[in-house]
Coordinates of C-alpha atoms in Angstrom, one line a residue:
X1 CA 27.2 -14.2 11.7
X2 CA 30.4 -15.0 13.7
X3 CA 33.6 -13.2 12.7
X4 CA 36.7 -15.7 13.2
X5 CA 39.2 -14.1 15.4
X6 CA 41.9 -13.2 11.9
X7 CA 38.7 -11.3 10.4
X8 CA 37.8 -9.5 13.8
X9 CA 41.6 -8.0 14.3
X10 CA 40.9 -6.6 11.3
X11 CA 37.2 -4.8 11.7
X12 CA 37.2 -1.4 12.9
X13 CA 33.7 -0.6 15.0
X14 CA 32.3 2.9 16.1
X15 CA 29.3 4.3 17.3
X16 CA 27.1 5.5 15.2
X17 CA 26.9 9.4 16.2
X18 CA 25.4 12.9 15.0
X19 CA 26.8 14.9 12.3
X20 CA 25.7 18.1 10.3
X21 CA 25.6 18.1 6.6
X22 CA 25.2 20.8 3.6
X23 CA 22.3 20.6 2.0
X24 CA 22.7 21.3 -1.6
X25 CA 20.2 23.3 -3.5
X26 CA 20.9 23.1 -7.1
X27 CA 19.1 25.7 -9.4
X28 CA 19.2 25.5 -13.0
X29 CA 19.9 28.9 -15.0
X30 CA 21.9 31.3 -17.4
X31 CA 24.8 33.6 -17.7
X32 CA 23.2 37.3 -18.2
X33 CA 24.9 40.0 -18.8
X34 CA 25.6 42.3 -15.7
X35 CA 22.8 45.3 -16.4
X36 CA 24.9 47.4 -13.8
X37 CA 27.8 47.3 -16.4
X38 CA 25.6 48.0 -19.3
X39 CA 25.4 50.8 -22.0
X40 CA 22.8 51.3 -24.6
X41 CA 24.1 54.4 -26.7
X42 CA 22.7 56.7 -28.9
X43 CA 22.7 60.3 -30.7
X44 CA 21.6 63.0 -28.5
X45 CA 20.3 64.7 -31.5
X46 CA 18.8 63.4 -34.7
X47 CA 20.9 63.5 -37.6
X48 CA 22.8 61.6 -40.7
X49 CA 25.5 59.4 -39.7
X50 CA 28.3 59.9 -41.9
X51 CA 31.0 57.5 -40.4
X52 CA 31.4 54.4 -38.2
X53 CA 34.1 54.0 -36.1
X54 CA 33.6 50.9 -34.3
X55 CA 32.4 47.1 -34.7
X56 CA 31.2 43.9 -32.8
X57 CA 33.4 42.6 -31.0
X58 CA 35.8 45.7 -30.2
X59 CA 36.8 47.0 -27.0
X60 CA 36.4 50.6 -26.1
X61 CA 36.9 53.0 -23.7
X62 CA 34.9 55.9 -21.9
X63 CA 34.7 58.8 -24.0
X64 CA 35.9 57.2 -27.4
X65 CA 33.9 57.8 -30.2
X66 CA 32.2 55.0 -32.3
X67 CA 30.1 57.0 -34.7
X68 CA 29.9 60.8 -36.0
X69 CA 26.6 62.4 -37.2
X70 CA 25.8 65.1 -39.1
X71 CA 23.1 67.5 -37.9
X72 CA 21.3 70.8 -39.4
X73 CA 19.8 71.0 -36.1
X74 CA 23.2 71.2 -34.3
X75 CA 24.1 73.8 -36.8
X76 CA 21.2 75.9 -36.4
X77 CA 21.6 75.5 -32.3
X78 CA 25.6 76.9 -32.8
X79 CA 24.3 79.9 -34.9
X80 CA 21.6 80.6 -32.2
X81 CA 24.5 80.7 -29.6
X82 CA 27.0 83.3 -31.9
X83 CA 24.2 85.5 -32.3
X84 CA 23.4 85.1 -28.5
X85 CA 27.1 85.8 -27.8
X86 CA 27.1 88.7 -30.1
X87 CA 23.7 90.2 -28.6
X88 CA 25.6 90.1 -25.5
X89 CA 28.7 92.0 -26.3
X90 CA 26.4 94.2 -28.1
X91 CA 24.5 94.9 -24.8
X92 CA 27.4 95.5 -22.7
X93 CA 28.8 98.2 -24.8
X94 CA 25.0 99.8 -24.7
X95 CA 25.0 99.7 -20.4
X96 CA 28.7 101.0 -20.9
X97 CA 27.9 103.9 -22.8
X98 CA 24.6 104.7 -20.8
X99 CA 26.6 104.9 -17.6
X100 CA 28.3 107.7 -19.0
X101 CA 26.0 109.2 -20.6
X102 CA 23.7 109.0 -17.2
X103 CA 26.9 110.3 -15.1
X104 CA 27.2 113.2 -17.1
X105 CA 23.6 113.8 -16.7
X106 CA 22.1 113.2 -20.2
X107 CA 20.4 110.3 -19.6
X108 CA 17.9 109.2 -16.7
X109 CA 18.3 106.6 -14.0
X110 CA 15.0 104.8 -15.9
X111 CA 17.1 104.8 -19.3
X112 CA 20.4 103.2 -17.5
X113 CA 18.0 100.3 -16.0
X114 CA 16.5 99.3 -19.2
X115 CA 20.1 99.1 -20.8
X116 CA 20.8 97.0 -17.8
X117 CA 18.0 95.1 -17.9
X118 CA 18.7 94.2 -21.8
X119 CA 22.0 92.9 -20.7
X120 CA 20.9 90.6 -18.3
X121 CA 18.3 89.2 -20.4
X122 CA 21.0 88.9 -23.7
X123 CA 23.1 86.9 -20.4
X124 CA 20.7 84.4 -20.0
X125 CA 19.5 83.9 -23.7
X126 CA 23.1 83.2 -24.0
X127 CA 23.5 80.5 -20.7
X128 CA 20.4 78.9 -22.0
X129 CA 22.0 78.6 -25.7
X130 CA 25.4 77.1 -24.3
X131 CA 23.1 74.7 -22.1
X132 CA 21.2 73.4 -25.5
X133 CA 24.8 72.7 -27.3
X134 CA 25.7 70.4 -24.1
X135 CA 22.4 68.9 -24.3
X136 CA 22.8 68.1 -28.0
X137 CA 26.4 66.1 -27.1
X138 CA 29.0 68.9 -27.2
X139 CA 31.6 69.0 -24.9
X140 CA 32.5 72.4 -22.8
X141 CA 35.7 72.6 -24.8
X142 CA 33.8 72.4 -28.4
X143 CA 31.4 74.9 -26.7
X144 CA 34.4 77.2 -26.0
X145 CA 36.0 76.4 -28.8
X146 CA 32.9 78.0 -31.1
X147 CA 32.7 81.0 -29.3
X148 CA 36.7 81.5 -29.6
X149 CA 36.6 80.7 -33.6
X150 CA 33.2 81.1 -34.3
X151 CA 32.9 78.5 -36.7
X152 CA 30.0 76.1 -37.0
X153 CA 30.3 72.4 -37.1
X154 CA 27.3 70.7 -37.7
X155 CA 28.9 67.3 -37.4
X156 CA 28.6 65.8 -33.3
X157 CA 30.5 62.1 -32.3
X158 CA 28.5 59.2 -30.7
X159 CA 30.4 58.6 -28.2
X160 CA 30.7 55.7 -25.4
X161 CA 29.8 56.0 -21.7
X162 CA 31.8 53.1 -20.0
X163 CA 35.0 51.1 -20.7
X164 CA 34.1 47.7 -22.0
X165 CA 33.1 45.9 -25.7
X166 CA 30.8 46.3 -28.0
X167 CA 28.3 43.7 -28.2
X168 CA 25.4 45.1 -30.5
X169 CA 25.6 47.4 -33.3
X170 CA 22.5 49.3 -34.8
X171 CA 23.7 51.5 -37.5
X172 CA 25.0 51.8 -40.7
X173 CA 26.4 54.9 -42.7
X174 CA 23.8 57.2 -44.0
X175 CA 21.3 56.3 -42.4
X176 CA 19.2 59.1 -40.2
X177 CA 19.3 58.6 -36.3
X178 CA 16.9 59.7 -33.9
X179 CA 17.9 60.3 -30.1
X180 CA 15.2 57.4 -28.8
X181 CA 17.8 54.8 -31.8
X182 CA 20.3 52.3 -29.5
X183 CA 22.7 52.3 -32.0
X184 CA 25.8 50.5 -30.1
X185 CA 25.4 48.1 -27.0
X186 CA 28.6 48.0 -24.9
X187 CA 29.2 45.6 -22.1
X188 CA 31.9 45.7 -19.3
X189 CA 32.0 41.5 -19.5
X190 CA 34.9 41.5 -16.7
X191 CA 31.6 40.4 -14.3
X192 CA 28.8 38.7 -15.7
X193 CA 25.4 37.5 -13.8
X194 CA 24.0 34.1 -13.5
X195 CA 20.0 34.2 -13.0
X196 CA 18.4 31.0 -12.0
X197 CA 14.6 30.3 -10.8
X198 CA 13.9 28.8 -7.5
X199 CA 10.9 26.8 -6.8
X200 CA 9.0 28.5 -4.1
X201 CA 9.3 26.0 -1.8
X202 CA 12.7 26.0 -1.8
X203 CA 13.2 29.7 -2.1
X204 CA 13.7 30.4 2.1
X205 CA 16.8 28.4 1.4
X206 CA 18.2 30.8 -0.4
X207 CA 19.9 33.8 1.5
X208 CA 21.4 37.5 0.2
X209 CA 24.4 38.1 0.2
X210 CA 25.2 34.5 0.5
X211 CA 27.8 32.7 -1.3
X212 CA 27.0 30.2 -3.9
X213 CA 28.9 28.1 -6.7
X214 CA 28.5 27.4 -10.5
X215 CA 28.7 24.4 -12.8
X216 CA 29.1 25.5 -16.3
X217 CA 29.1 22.4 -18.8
X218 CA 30.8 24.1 -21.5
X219 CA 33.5 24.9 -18.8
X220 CA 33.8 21.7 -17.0
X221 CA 37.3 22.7 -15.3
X222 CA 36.4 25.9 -13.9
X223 CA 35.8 26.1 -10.0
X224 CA 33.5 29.5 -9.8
X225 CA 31.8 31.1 -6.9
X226 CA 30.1 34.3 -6.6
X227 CA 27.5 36.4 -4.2
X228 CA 24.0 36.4 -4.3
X229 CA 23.0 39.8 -4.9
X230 CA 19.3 39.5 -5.4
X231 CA 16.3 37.4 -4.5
X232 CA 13.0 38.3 -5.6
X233 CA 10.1 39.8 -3.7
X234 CA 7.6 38.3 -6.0
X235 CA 7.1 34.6 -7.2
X236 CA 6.0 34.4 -10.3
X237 CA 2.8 33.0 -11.0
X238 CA 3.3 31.1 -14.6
X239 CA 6.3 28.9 -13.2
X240 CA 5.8 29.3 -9.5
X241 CA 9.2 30.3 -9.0
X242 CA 11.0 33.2 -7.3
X243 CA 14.4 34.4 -9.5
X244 CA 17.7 34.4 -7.9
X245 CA 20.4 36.4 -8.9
X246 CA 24.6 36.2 -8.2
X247 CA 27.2 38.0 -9.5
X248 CA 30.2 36.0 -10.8
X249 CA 34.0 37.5 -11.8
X250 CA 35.1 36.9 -15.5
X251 CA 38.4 38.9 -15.9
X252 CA 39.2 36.7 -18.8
X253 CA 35.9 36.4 -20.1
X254 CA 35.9 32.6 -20.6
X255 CA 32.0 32.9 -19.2
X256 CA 30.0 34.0 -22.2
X257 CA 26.2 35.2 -21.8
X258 CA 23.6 32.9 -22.7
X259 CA 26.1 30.1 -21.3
X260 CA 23.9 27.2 -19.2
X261 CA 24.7 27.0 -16.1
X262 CA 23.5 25.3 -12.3
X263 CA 23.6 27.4 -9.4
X264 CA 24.8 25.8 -6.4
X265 CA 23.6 26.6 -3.2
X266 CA 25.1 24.6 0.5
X267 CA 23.8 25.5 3.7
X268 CA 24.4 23.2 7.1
X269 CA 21.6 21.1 7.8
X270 CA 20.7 20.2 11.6
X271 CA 22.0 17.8 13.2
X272 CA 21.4 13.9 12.5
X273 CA 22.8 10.5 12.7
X274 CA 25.8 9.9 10.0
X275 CA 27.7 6.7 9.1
X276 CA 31.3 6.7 7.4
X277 CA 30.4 5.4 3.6
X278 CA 32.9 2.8 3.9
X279 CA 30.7 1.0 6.7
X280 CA 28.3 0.4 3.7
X281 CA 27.8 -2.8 1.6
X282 CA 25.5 -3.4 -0.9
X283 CA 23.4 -6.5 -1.0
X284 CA 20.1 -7.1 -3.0
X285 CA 20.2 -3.7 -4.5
X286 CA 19.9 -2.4 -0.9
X287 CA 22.5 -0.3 1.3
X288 CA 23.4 -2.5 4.6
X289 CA 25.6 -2.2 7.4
X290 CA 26.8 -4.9 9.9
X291 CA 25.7 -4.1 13.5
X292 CA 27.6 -5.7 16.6
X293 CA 25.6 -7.6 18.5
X294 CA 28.3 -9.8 20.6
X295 CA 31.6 -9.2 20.9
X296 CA 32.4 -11.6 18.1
X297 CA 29.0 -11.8 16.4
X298 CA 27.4 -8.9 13.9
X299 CA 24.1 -8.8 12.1
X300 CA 23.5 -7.7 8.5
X301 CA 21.1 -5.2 8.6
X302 CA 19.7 -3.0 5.8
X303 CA 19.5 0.7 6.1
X304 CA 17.8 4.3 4.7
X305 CA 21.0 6.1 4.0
X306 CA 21.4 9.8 2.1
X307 CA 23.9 10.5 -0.5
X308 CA 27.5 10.2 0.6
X309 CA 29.3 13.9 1.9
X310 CA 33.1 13.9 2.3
X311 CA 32.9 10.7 2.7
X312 CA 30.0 10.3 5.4
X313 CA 26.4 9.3 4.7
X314 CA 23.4 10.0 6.9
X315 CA 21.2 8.1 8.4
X316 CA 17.5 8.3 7.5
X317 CA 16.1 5.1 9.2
X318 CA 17.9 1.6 10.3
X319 CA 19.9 2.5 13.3
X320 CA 19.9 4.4 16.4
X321 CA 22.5 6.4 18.0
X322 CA 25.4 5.0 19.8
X323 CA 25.1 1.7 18.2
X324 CA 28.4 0.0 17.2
X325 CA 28.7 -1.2 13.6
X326 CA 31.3 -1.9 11.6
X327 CA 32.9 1.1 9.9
X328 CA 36.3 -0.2 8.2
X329 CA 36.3 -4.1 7.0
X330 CA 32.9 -4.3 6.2
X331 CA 33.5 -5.4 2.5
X332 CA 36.2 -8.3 4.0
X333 CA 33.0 -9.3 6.4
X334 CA 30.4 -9.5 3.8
X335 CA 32.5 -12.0 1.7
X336 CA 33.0 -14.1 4.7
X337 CA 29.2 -14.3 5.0
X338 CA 29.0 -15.3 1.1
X339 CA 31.6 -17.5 1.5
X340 CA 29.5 -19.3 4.5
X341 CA 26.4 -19.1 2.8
X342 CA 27.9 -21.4 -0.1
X343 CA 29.3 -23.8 2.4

């Protein structure tokens, strides 16, 4: 068709050229809990537990306690320890006594070095006791603190191993506890994971250490990116997928685990032939753009076009580069054709 001269002042023409685009690799998945700042706690010896001290949903912090237990075992390992301790001091008034007694002649050198010897076995019976009580959960104050009083507490507190909140809870008063129990879960959920699957064919797009983003329906409004931390070395045979892991910041633990979510993953494509989107009308169900073929004169013509990137589709078949089409007015163009077709 023939522009009229008003129309033409009006068109904008370029060339069609090359351009790079992302190529966006969108992975459904879930938020997981970050298994780096995870805790499954227990006793450290079997016993009774006689009180609970904290609940589902509560925060906590490293060394708090969130249960106490009470233990015969524990008992009977402080009693072994005393009576280590007291063998001890025992011994060392025995190797004091025979170093007199051998100085003044009354005793042999043989006699002094089995008094000796004694000691240092009642020494390491006693270092192997104090080793069993830390073992069985108690602290190196407690410890000192028994051999200072020398009074037996059977009882020993559960205690937690990282600041975060408790998300599980296995336990209930009276009931006996074994050291293989998880009787708390606690979770530090100020960084969660998202875990997706990627197709295998699809998985050399994905890089480590690479930055990705994540749509979260039931947080529409949130813009979240994170780093890939982990790709698999394995696909797995029963889906044909390899796993893809990022980790994702959640100081105000709006992201919840178990959330659904869709990785997003961008990388530059090479290089190909791109068209601005507003150089594209639609006609027949069909993406078109008008070529110049005259200086006044341009030709419909349809088009393969990709999806539309800040505001620039590519070109999959249609045109060649360097060829001039019409990339602003091309809607004012197309109704001057309709118009002319009804005339």
């Amino acid at each position: 068709m023939q522009a009229p001269p008003a129309l033409l002042k009006k068109l904008v023409i370029a060339p069609v050229a090359e351009a790079r685009f992302m190529e966006t690799l969108r992975l459904p998945g879930r938020v997981a809990l970050d298994e780096h700042r995870l805790a499954r706690i227990g006793p450290s010896i079997s016993g009774r537990v006689t009180q609970i001290k904290a609940f589902i949903g509560q925060g906590v912090r490293k060394g708090e306690t969130l249960a106490l237990i009470n233990s015969t075992e524990l008992g009977g390992a402080q009693a072994a320890y005393l009576k280590a301790k007291t063998q001890v001091g025992l011994q060392r008034l025995a190797v004091d006594r025979a170093r007199r007694l051998f100085g003044e002649g009354i005793i042999s050198q043989a006699t002094l070095k089995e008094r000796e010897g004694a000691l240092v076995e009642a020494e390491v019976e006693l270092r192997a006791d104090d080793d069993q009580l830390a073992v069985m959960g108690m602290s190196p104050q407690a410890i000192r603190r028994l051999a200072k009083t020398g009074h037996i507490d059977s009882v020993t507190p559960v205690t937690v191993t990282l600041n975060g909140t408790v998300i599980e809870r296995h336990i209930s008063v009276g009931q006996i506890a074994q050291p293989s129990d998880d009787l708390f879960t606690v979770a530090d959920l100020s960084q969660v994971w998202v875990v997706a699957e990627a197709p295998e064919r699809d998985a050399h797009r994905v890089s480590l250490d690479g930055l990705a983003a994540v749509e979260i329906p039931a947080l529409p409004k949130r813009h979240i990116t994170g780093k890939i931390i982990y790709v698999a070395d394995t696909v797995d045979p029963s889906t044909r997928t390899v796993t893809v892991r990022m980790e994702v910041e959640n100081k105000h633990r709006e992201i919840k685990p178990e959330m659904l979510a869709n990785m997003i993953i961008q990388q530059p494509s090479e290089a190909g032939l791109a068209i601005p989107a507003a150089a594209v009308v639609r006609v027949d169900e069909r993406d078109h753009v008008f070529v110049r073929v005259a200086p006044d004169r341009f030709e419909l013509r349809p088009v393969s076009l990709g999806p539309e990137q800040d505001g620039m589709r590519r070109v999959a078949g249609g045109l060649v580069l360097g060829q001039s089409v019409v990339v602003d007015g091309a809607f004012h163009l197309n109704n001057e054709r309709i118009r002319k077709e009804l005339e």
